[in-house]
Coordinates of C-alpha atoms and ligand atoms in Angstrom, one line a residue:
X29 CA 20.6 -20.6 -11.3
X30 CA 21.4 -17.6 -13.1
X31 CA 18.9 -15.4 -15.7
X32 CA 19.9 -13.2 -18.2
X33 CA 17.4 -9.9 -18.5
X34 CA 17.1 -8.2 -21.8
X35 CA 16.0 -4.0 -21.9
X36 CA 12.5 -3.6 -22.8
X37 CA 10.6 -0.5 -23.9
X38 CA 7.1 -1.5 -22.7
X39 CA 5.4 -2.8 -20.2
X40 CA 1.8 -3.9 -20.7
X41 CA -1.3 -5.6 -19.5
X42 CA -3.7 -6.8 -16.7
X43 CA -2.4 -9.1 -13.7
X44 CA -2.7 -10.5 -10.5
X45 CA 0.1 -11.0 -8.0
X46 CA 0.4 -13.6 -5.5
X47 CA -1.1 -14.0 -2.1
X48 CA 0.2 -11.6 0.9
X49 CA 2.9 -12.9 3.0
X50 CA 2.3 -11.4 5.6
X51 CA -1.2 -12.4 6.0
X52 CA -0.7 -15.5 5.0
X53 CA 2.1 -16.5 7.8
X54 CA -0.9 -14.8 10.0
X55 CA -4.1 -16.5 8.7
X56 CA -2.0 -19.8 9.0
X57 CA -0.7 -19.3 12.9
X58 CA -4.0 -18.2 14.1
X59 CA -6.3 -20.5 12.5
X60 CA -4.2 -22.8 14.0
X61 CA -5.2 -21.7 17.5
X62 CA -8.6 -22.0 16.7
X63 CA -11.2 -24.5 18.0
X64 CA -12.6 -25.5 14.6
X65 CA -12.0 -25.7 10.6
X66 CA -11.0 -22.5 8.9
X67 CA -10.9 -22.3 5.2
X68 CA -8.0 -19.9 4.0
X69 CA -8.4 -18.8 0.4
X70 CA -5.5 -17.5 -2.1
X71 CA -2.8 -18.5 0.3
X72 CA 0.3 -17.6 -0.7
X73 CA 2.1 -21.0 -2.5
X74 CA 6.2 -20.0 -1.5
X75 CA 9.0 -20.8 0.6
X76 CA 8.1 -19.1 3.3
X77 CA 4.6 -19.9 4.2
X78 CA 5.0 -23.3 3.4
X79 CA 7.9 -22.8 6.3
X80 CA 5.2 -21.8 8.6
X81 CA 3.3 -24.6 7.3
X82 CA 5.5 -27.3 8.0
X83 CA 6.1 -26.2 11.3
X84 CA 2.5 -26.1 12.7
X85 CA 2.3 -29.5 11.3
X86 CA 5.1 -30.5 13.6
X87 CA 3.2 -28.8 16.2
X88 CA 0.3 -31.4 15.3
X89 CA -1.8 -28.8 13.1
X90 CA -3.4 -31.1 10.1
X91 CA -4.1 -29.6 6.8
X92 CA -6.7 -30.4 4.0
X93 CA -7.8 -29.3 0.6
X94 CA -6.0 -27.4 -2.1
X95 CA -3.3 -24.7 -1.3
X96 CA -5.5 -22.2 -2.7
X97 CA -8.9 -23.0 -0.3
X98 CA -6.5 -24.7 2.5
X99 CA -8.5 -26.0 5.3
X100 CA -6.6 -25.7 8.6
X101 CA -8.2 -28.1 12.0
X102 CA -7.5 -25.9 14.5
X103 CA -6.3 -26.9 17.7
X104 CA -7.2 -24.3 20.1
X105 CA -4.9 -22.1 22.0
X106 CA -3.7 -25.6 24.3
X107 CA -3.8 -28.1 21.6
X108 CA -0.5 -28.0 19.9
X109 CA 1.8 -30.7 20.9
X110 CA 5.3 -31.3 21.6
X111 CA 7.5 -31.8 18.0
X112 CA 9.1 -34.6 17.5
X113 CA 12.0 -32.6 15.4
X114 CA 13.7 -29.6 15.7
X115 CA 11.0 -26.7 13.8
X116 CA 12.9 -25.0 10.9
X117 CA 11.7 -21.9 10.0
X118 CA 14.3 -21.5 6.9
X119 CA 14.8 -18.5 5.4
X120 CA 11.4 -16.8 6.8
X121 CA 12.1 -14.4 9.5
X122 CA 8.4 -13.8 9.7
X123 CA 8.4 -17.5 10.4
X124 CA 10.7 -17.9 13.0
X125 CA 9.3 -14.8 15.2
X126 CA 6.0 -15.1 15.2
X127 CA 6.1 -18.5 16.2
X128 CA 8.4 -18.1 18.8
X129 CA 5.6 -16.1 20.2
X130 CA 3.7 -19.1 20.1
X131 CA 5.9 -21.5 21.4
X132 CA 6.2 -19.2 24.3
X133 CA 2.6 -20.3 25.5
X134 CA 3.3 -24.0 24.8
X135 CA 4.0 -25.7 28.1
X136 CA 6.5 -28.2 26.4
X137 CA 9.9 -28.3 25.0
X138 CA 11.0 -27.3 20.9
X139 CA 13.7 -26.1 18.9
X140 CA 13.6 -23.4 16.1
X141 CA 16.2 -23.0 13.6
X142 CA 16.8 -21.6 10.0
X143 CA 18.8 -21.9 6.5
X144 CA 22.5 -19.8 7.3
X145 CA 20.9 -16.3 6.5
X146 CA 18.2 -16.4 9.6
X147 CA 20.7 -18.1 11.8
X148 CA 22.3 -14.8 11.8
X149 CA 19.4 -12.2 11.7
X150 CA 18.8 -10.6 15.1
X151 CA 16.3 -12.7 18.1
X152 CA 17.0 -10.9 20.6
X153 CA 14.5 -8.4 20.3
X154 CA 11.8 -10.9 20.6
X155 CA 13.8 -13.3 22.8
X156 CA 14.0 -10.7 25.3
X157 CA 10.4 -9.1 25.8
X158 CA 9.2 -13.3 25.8
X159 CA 11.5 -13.8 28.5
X160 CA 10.1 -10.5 30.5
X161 CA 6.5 -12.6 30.0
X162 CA 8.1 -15.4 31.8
X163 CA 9.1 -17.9 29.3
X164 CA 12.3 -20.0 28.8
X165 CA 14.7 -19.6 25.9
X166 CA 17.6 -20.4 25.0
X167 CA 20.3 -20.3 22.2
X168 CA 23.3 -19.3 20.6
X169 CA 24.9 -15.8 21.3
X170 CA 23.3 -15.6 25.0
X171 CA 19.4 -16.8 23.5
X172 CA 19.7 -13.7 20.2
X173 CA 20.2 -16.0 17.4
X174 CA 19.0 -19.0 16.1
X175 CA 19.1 -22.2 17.0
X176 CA 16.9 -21.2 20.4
X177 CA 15.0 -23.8 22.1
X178 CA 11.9 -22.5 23.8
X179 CA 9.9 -24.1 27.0
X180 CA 7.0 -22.2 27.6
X181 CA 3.9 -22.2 29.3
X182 CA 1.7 -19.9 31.1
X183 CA 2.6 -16.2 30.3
X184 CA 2.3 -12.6 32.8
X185 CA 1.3 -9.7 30.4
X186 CA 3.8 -6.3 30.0
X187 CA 3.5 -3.6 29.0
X188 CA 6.6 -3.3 26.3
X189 CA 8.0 -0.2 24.3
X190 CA 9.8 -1.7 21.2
X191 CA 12.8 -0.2 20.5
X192 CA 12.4 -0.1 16.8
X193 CA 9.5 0.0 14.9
X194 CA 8.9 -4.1 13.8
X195 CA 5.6 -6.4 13.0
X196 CA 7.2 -9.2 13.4
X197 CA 8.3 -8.2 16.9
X198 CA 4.8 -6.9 17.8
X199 CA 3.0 -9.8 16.5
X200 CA 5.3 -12.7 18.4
X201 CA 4.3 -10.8 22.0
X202 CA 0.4 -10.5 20.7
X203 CA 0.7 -14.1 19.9
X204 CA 2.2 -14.8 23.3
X205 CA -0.2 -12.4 24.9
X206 CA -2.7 -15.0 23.8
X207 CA -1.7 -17.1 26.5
X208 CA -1.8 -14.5 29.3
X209 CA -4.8 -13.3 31.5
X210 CA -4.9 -9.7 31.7
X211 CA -3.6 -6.7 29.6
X212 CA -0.5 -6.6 27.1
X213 CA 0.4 -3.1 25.9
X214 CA 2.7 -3.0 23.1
X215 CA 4.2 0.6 21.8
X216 CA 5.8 1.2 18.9
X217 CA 8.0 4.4 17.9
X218 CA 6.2 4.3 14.7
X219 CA 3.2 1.9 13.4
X220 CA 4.5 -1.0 12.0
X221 CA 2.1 -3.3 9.4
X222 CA -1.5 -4.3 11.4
X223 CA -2.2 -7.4 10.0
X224 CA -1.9 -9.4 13.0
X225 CA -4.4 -6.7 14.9
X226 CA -6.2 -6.5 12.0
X227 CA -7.2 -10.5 12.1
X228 CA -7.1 -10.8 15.9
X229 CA -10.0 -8.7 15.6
X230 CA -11.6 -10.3 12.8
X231 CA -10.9 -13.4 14.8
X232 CA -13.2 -11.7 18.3
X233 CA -10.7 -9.9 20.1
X234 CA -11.8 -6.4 21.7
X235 CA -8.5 -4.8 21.1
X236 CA -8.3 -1.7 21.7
X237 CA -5.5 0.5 18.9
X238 CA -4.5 3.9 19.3
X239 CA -1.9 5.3 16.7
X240 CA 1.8 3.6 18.0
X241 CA -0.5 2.0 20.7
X242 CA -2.0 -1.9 20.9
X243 CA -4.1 -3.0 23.9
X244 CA -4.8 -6.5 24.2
X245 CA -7.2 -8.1 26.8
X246 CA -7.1 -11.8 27.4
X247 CA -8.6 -14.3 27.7
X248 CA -10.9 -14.2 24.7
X249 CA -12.0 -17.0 22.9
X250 CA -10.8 -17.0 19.3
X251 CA -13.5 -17.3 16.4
X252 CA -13.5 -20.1 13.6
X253 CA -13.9 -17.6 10.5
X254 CA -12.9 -18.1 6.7
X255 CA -10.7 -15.4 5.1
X256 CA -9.3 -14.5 2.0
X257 CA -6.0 -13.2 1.6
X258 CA -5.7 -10.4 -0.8
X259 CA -2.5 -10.4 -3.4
X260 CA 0.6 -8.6 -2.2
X261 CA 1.6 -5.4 -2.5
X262 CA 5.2 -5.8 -1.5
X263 CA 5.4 -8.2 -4.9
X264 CA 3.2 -5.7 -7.1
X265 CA 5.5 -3.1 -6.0
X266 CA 8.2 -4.3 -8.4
X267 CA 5.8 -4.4 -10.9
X268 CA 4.0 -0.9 -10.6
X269 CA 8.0 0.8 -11.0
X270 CA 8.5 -1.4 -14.1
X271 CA 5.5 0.2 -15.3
X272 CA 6.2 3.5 -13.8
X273 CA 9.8 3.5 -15.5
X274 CA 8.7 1.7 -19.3
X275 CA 8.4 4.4 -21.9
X276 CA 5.1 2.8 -22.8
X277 CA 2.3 1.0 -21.8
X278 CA 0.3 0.6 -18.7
X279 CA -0.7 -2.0 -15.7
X280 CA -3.1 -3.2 -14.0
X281 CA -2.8 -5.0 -11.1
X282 CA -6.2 -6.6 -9.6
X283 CA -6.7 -7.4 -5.8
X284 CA -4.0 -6.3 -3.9
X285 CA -4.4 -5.0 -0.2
X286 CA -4.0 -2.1 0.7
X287 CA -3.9 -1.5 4.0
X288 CA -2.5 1.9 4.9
X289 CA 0.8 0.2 6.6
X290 CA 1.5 -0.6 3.9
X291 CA 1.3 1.9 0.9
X292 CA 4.0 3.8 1.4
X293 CA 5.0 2.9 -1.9
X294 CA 2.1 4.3 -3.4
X295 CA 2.6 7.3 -1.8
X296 CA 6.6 7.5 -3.2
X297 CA 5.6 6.7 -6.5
X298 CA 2.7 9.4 -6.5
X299 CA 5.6 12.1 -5.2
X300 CA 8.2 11.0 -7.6
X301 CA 5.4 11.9 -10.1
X302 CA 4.0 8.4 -10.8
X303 CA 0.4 8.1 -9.7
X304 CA -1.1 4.6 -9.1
X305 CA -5.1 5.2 -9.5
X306 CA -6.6 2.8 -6.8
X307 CA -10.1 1.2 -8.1
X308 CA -12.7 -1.0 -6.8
X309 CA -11.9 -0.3 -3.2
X310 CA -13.2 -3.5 -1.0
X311 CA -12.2 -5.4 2.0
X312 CA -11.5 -8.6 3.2
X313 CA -11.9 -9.8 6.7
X314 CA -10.6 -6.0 8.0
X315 CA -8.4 -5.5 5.3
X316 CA -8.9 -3.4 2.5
X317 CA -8.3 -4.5 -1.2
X318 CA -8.3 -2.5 -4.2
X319 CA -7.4 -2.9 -8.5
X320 CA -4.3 -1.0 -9.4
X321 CA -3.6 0.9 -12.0
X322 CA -0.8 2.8 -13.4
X323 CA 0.0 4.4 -16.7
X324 CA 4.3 4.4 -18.1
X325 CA 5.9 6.9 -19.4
X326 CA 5.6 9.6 -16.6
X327 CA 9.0 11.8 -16.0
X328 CA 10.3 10.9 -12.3
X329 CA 11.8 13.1 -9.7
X330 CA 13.9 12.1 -7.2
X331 CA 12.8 12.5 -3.2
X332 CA 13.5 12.1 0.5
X333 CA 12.5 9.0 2.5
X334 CA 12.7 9.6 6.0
X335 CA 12.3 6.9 9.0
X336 CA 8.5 8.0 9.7
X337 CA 7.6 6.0 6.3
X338 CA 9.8 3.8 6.2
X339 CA 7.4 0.7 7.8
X340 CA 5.5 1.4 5.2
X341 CA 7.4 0.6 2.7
X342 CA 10.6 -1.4 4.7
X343 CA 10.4 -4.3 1.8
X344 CA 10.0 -1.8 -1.1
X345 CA 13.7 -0.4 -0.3
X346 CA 14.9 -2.0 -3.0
X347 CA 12.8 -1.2 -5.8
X348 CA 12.4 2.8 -4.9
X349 CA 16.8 2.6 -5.1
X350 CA 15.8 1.1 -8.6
X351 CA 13.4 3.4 -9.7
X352 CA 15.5 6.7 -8.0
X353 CA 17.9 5.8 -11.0
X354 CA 15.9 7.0 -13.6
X355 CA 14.3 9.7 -11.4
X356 CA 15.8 13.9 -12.2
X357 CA 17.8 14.6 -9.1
X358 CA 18.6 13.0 -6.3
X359 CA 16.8 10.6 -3.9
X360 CA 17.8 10.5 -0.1
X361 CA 16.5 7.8 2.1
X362 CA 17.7 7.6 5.8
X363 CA 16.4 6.4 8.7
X364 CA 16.4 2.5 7.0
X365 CA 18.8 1.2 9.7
X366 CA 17.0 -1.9 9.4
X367 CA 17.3 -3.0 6.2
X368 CA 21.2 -4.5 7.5
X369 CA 18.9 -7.0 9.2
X370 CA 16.8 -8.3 6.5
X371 CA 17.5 -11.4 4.4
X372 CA 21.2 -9.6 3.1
X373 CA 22.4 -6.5 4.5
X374 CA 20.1 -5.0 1.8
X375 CA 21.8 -1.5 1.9
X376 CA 25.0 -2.5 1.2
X377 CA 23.7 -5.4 -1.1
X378 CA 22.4 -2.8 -3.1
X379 CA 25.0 -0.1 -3.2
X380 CA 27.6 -2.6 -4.4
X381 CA 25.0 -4.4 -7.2
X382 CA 23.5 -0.9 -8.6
X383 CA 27.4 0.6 -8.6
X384 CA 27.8 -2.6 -10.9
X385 CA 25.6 -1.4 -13.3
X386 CA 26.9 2.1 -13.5
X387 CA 25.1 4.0 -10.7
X388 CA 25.9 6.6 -8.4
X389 CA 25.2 5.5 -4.9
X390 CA 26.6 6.7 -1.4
X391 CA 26.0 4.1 1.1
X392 CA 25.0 5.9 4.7
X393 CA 24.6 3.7 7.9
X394 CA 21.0 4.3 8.1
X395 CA 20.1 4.8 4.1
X396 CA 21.0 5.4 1.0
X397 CA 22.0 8.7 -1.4
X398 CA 21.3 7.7 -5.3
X399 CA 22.0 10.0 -8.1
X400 CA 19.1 9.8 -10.7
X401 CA 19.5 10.0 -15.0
X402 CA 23.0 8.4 -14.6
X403 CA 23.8 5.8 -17.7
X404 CA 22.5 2.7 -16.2
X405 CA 24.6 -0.8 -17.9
X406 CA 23.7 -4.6 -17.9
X407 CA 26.0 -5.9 -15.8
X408 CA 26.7 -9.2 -14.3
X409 CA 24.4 -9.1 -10.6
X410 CA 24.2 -11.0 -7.6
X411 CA 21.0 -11.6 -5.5
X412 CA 23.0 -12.2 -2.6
X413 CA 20.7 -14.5 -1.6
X414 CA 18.0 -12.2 -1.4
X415 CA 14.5 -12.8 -3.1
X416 CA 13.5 -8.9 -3.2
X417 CA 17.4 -8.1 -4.2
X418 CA 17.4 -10.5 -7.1
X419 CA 13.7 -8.7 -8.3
X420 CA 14.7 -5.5 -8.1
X421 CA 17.9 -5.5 -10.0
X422 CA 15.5 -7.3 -13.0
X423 CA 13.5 -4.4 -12.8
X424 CA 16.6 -2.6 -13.1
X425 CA 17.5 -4.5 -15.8
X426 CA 14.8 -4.0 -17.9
X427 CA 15.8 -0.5 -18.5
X428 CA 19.6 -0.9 -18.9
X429 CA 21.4 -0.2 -21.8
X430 CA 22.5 -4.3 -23.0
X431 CA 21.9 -7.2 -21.0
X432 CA 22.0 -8.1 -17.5
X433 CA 22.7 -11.7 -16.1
X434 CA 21.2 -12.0 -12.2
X435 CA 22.8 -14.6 -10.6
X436 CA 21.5 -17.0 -8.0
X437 CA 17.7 -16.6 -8.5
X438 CA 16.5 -19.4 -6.1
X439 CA 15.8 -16.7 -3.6
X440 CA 12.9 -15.2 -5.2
X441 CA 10.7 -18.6 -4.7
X442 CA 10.4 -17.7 -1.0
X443 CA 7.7 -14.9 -2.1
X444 CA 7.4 -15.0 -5.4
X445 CA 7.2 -18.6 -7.6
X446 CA 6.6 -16.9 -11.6
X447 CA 7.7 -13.7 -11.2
X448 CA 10.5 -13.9 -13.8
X449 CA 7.8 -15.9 -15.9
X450 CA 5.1 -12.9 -15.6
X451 CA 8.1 -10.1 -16.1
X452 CA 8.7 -12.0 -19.6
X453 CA 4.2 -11.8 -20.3
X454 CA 3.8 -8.1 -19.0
X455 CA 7.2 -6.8 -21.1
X456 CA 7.3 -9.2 -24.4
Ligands
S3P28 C1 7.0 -8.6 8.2 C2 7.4 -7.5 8.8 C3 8.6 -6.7 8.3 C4 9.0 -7.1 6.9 C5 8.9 -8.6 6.6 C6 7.5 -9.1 6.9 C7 5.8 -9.3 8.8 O1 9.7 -7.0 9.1 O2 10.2 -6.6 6.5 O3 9.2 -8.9 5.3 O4 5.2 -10.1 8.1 O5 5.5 -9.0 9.9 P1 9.9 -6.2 10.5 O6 8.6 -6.2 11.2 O7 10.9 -7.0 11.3 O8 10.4 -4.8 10.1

């Protein structure tokens, strides 16, 4: 399906966005584990939870209630059972990793797959540490892409330095870890998101975090406890540069987390000369939550992005190239080597999409070099298959001189159901 995005001068109003994905592929695995009902409120309702979803139900995981106060019977750590079906993890890399750190502790047989795109993103890096912990895998391109079948079982803790900063990566061997007796140390060469920490502890773990630094001792016996998943800030981000790039008007966004791992869009924003006021400050089970709010109209300069941020803000990529193009100057980001391995190649998704509508973009392996204030056009865009490609360029859009048609919008259902809908509200 395609959409056609007209300019707009304003952008106004007061909003929510939807649950966090992260936390809610997290809340859904470890209630899972639990011994006992846990009520999970505001749930993200996409694609790619409801990919987790489907595959703890193959794993025997029963479900009640209404998406948005889901109650999940947990089965305890040993109570999942063998799947009937091959597990299908779609286009959720999340998904597919952090349940292949489960499956790793599960002393049966399963197969995960994907759609095309995560059949060709990169397993290996959890494929390999899992191994190390003495499960079996196997699978296409010597066990580093999907299809892998997994036979797990009873697990050794490491001690493992991941070579590039990546939740997902941490989170599989903390999930694993689960089903080890003894210490797992994980290192990262720069903090990734904490969430699964973060809820592990909620959950009764004594784990023990210093900076790049997670210490996990097992056994511990995992806690029945509600939470409440806060709305995400990956999907406000595209909102709070609309806002930040409209001539007029102003936005508030209500209940988003905010956990420091990931604000380092707030942080871009403020330095381009955007400020995002953060109100209400609160906090749900370990994570903090906060209203935002942010006035258009501000003059934007462009700015360097270097790797020690960028798993702060590795999904907001997109949007900063968007809002760089109406920034004074140019904006540099480097260091973002692992945005080739995301849904699209997302650096070379974007150079060639933005270059469609008149930018000036140099493409570096690691990054990207945008000149700002250049005449942006509509144009006639691809998602590529990519939910946070297809929402940037409308953001884009908005502020391009005649109109822009955005083909193959699908994508943006794995995170976002309504976004185009509440674009139309916030900017009619
Ligand atoms: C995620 C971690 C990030 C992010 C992804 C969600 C998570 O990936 O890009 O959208 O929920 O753990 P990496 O950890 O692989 O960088």
């Amino acid at each position: 399906m395609d959409i056609t995005v007209e300019p707009r001068e304003q952008l106004l109003g007061q909003t929510r966005v939807p649950g966090d994905k992260s936390i809610s592929h997290r809340a859904l695995i470890l209630s899972s584990l639990v011994e006992g009902t846990v009520e999970l409120e505001g749930l993200l309702e996409a694609g790619d939870p409801l990919s987790t979803y489907k595959c703890l139900q193959g794993l025997g995981v029963e479900f009640y209630g209404d998406w948005n106060r889901l109650k999940v019977k947990g089965k305890g750590l040993r109570g999942l059972r063998e799947p009937e079906d091959v597990l299908n993890a779609e286009n959720s890399g999340t998904t597919a990793r952090l349940l292949l750190g489960v499956l790793a502790g599960q002393p049966f047989f399963s197969t995960l797959t994907g759609d095309t795109s995560l059949r060709n993103r990169p397993m290996g890096r959890v494929t390999e540490p899992l191994k190390k912990m003495g499960a079996y895998l196997d699978g296409r391109h010597n066990s580093t892409l999907l299809p892998l079948y997994v036979r797990g079982g009873d697990l050794t803790p490491i001690r493992y330095t991941l070579p590039v900063a990546s939740a997902q990566v941490k989170s599989a061997l903390l999930l694993a870890a689960l089903y080890t007796s003894g210490t797992t140390e994980i290192i990262e060469p720069v903090c990734s998101r904490d969430h699964t920490e973060r809820m592990l502890c909620y959950l009764g773990s004594g784990m023990k975090r210093e900076k790049e630094r997670v210490i996990l001792e097992t056994p511990f016996k995992l806690k029945a406890r509600r939470i409440q998943i806060p709305g995400d800030i990956s999907s406000a981000s595209f909102f709070l540069v609309a806002a930040a790039l409209a001539p007029r008007g102003e936005l508030l966004i209500e209940e988003v987390g905010i956990n420091p791992t990931r604000t380092g869009i707030l942080d871009v924003l403020e330095e381009m000369g955007a400020g995002v006021k953060i109100l209400n400050k609160r906090e749900y089970n370990f994570e903090p939550v906060a209203d935002l709010f942010i006035k258009s109209g501000a003059s934007l300069k462009g700015i360097e992005i270097n790797s020690k941020i960028i798993p702060r803000l590795v999904d907001e990529i997109p949007v900063i190239a968007v809002a760089a193009l109406f920034a004074e100057g140019e904006t540099v980001i480097k260091g973002a080597g692992e945005l080739r391995f995301k849904e699209t190649d997302r650096l070379s998704a974007l150079t060639l999409e933005l270059r469609k509508m008149g930018a000036v973009i140099k493409e570096l392996p690691d990054g990207l070099i945008i000149k700002g204030k250049v005449r942006i056009k509509g144009s006639c865009c691809s998602s590529h298959g990519d939910h946070r490609i297809a929402m940037a360029l409308a953001v884009a859009a908005l502020f391009a001189r005649g109109e822009t048609v955005i083909q193959e919008i699908e994508p943006v259902q794995v995170s976002f159901p309504g976004f185009f809908e509440l674009l139309q509200n916030l900017t009619a």
